[in-house]
CSV table of C-alpha atoms in Angstrom, one decimal:
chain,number,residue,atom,x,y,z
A,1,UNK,CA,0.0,0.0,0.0
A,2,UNK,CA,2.8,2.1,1.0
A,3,UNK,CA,4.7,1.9,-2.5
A,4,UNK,CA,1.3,2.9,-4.2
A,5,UNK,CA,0.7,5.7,-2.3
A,6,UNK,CA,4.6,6.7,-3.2
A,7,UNK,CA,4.1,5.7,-6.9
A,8,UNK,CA,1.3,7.7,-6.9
A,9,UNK,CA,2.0,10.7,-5.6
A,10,UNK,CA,5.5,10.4,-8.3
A,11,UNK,CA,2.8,10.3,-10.9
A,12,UNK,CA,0.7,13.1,-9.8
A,13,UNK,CA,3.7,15.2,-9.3
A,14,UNK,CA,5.0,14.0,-13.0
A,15,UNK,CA,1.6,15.2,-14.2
A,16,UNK,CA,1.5,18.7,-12.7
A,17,UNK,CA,5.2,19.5,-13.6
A,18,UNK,CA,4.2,18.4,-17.2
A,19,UNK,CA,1.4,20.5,-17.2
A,20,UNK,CA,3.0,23.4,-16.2
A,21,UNK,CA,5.5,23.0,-18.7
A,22,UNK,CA,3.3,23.1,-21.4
A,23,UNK,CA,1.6,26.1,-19.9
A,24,UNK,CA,5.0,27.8,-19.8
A,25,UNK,CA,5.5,27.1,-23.8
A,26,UNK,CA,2.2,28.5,-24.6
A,27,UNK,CA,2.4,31.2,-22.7
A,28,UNK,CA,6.2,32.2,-24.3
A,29,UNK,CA,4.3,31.7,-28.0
A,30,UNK,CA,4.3,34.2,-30.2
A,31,UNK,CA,0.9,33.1,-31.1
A,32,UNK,CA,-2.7,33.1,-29.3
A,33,UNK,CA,-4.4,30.0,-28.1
A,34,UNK,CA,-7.6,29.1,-27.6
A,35,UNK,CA,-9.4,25.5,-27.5
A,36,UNK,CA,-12.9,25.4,-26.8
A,37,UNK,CA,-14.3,21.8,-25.8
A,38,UNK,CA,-16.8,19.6,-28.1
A,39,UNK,CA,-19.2,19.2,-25.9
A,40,UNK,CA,-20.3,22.3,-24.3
A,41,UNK,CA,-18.4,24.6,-26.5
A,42,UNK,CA,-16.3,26.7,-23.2
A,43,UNK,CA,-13.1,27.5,-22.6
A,44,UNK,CA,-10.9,23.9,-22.0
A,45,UNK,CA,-7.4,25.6,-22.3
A,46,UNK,CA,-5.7,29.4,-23.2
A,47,UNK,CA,-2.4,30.9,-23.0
A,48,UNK,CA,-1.8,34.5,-21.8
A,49,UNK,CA,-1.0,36.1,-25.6
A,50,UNK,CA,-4.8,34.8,-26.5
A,51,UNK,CA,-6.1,37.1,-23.8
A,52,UNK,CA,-3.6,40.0,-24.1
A,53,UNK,CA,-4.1,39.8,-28.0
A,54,UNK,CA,-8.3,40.6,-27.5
A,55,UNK,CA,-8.4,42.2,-23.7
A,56,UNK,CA,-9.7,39.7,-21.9
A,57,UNK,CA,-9.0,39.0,-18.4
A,58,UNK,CA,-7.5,36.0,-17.9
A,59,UNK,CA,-9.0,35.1,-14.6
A,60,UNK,CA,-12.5,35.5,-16.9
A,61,UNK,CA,-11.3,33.2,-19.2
A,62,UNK,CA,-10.2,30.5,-16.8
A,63,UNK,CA,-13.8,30.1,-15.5
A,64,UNK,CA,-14.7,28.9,-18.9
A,65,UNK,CA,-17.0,30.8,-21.1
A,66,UNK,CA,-18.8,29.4,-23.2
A,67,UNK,CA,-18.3,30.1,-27.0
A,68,UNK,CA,-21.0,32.6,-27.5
A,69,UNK,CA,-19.8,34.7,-24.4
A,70,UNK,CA,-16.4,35.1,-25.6
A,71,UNK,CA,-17.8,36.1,-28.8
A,72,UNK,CA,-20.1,38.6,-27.2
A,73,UNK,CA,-16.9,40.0,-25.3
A,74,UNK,CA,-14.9,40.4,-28.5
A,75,UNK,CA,-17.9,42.2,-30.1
A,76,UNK,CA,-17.5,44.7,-27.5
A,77,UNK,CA,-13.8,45.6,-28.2
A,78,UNK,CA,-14.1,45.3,-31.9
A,79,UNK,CA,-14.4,48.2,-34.3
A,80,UNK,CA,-17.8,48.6,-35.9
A,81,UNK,CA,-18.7,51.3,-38.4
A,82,UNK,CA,-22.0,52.4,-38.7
A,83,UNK,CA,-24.7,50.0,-36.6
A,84,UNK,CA,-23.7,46.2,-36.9
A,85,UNK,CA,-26.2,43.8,-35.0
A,86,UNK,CA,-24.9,41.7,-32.1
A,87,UNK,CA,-27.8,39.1,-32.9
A,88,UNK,CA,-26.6,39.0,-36.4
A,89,UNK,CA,-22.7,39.1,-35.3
A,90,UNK,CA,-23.2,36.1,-32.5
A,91,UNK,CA,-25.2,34.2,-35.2
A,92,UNK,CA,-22.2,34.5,-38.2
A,93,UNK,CA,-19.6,33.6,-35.4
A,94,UNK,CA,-21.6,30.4,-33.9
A,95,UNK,CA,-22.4,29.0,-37.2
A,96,UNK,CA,-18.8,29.4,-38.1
A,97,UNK,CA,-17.6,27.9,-34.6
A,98,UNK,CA,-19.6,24.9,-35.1
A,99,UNK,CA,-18.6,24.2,-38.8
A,100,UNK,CA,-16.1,21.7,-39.2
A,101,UNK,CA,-12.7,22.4,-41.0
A,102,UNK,CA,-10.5,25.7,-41.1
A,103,UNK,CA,-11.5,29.2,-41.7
A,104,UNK,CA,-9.4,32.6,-41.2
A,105,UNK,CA,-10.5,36.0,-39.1
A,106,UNK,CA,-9.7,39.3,-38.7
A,107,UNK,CA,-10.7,41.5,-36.0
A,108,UNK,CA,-10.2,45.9,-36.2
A,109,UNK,CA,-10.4,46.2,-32.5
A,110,UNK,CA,-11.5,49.6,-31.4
A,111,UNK,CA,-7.7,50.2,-29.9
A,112,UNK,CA,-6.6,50.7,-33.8
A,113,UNK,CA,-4.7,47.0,-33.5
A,114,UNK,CA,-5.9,44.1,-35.9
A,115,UNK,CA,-5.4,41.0,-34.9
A,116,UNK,CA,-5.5,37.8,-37.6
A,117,UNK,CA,-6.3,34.3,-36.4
A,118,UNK,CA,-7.0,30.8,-38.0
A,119,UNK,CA,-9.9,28.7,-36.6
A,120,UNK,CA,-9.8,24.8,-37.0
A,121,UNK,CA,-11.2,21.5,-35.7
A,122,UNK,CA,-8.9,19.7,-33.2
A,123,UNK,CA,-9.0,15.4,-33.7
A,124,UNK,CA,-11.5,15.0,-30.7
A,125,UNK,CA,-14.1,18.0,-32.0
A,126,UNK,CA,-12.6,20.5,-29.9
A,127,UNK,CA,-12.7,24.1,-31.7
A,128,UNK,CA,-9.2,25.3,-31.8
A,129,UNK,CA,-8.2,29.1,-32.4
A,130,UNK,CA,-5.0,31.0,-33.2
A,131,UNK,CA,-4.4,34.5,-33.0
A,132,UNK,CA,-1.6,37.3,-34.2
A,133,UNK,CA,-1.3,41.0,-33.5
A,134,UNK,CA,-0.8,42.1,-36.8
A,135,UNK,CA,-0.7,45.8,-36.2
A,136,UNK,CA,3.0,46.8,-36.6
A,137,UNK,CA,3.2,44.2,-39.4
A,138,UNK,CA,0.5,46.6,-41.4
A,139,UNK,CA,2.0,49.6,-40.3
A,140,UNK,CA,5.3,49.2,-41.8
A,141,UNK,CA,3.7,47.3,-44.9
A,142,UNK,CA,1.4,50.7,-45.6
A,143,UNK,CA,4.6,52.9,-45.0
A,144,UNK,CA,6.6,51.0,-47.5
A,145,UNK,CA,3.5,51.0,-50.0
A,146,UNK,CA,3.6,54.7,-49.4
A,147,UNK,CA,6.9,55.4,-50.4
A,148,UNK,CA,6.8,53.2,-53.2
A,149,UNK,CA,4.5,55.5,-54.7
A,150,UNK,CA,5.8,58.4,-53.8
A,151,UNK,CA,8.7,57.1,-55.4
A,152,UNK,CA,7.4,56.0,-58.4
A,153,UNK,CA,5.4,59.4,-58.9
A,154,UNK,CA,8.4,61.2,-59.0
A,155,UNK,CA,10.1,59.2,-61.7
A,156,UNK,CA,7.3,58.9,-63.5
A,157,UNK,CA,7.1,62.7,-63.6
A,158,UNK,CA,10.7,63.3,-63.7
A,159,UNK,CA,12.2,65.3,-66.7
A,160,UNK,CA,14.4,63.2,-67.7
A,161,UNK,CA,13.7,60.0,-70.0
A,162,UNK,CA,14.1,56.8,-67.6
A,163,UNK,CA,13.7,52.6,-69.4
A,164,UNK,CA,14.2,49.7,-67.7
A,165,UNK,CA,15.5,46.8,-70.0
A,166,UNK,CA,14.9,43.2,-69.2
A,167,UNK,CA,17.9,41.6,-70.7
A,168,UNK,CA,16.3,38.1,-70.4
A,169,UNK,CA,13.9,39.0,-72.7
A,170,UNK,CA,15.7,42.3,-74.6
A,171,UNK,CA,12.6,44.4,-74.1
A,172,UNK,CA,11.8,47.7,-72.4
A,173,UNK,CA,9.2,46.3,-69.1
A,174,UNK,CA,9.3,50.1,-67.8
A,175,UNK,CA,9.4,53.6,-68.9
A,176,UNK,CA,8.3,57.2,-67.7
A,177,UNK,CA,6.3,60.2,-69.3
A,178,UNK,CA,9.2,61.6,-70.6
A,179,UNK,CA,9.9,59.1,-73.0
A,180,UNK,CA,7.4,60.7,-75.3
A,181,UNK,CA,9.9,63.6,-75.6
A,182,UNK,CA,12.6,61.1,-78.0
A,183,UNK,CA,12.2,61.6,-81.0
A,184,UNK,CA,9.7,59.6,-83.5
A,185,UNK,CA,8.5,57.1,-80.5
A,186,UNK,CA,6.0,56.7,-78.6
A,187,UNK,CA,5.3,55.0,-75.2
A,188,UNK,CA,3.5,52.2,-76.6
A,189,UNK,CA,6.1,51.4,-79.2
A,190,UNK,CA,8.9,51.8,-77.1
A,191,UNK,CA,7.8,50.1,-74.5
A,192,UNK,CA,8.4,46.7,-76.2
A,193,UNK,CA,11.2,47.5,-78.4
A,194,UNK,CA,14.3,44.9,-78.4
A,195,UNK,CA,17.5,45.6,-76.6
A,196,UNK,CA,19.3,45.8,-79.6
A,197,UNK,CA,17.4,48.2,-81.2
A,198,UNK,CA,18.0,50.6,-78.7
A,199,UNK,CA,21.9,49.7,-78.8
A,200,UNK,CA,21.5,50.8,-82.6
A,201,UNK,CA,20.1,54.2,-82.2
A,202,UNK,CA,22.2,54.7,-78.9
A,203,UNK,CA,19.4,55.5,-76.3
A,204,UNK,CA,20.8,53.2,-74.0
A,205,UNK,CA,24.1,55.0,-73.5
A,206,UNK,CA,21.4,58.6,-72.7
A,207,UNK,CA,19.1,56.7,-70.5
């Protein structure tokens, strides 16, 4: 009796010490997690980046919501423009929770972040969800896209004649306004004209 007791309390303290250390390598995730259970859709398991990604309180989400009120609780902190119906919101979101296979979100929270997640089913029914903050991501994406263009306005409008050549192919792929200032060509024709055909008339050496 005495070396059950002792092989069971080695077990139970195995257990724990696992459990923790898969709590640890959630919560250090760069990803979100969320697993709902199969059979009354709540809260079975989260790590801390799933609550700080949509502001829930963690301590909320340990006492296991069900599905519909975490969904009611991200409605709150999204976004919405103009009147969106929660009736209508909670009903998209269930239907979507209880479909099987994989679908993909997006949430504009109200905070100006946006966060990105993946929905799937887990091997035992279970609802599984990943999330990202995506916000700084965006950010620099729209401020590259930005100066890309601001770039490319000002060759475009630049007064000098500008060609890019593709020398895999010997044609012109770009060109500005300005090339409509050579003389006897337009845009259209130079812009597929062959490598050496520019070498013969020498634009390449002005360009």
């Amino acid at each position: 009796g005495l070396t059950e007791k002792s092989h069971s309390h080695s077990d139970s303290d195995h257990l724990a010490t696992a459990t923790e250390l898969a709590q640890l390598i959630l919560d250090t995730a760069e990803e979100g997690f969320c697993l709902f259970s199969a059979q009354d859709q709540r809260v079975a398991a989260f790590n801390r980046q799933f609550a700080d990604f949509l502001n829930l309180d963690p301590d909320w989400l340990a006492g296991h919501p069900t599905a519909e009120e975490v969904a009611k609780a991200v409605y709150d902190r999204e976004k919405h423009h103009g009147k969106r119906n929660l009736t209508g919101y909670l009903r998209r979101v269930l239907n979507r929770h209880q479909r099987a296979g994989e679908w993909n979100l997006e949430l504009n929270l109200a905070d100006g972040r946006t966060i990105i997640g993946r929905s799937q089913s887990a091997p035992d029914g279970e609802r599984l969800y990943t999330t990202r903050d995506v916000t700084h991501y965006r950010k620099i994406m729209h401020e590259l896209e930005d100066e890309r263009q601001r770039l490319s306005t000002m060759v475009e409008n630049a007064p000098v004649a500008y060609f890019v050549i593709d020398c895999a192919s010997a044609t012109v792929t770009q060109l500005n306004r300005s090339i409509e200032h050579l003389p006897r060509y337009s845009a259209d024709s130079f812009l597929h004209s062959e490598h050496a055909w520019l070498q013969t008339n020498h634009y390449c050496d002005h360009s």
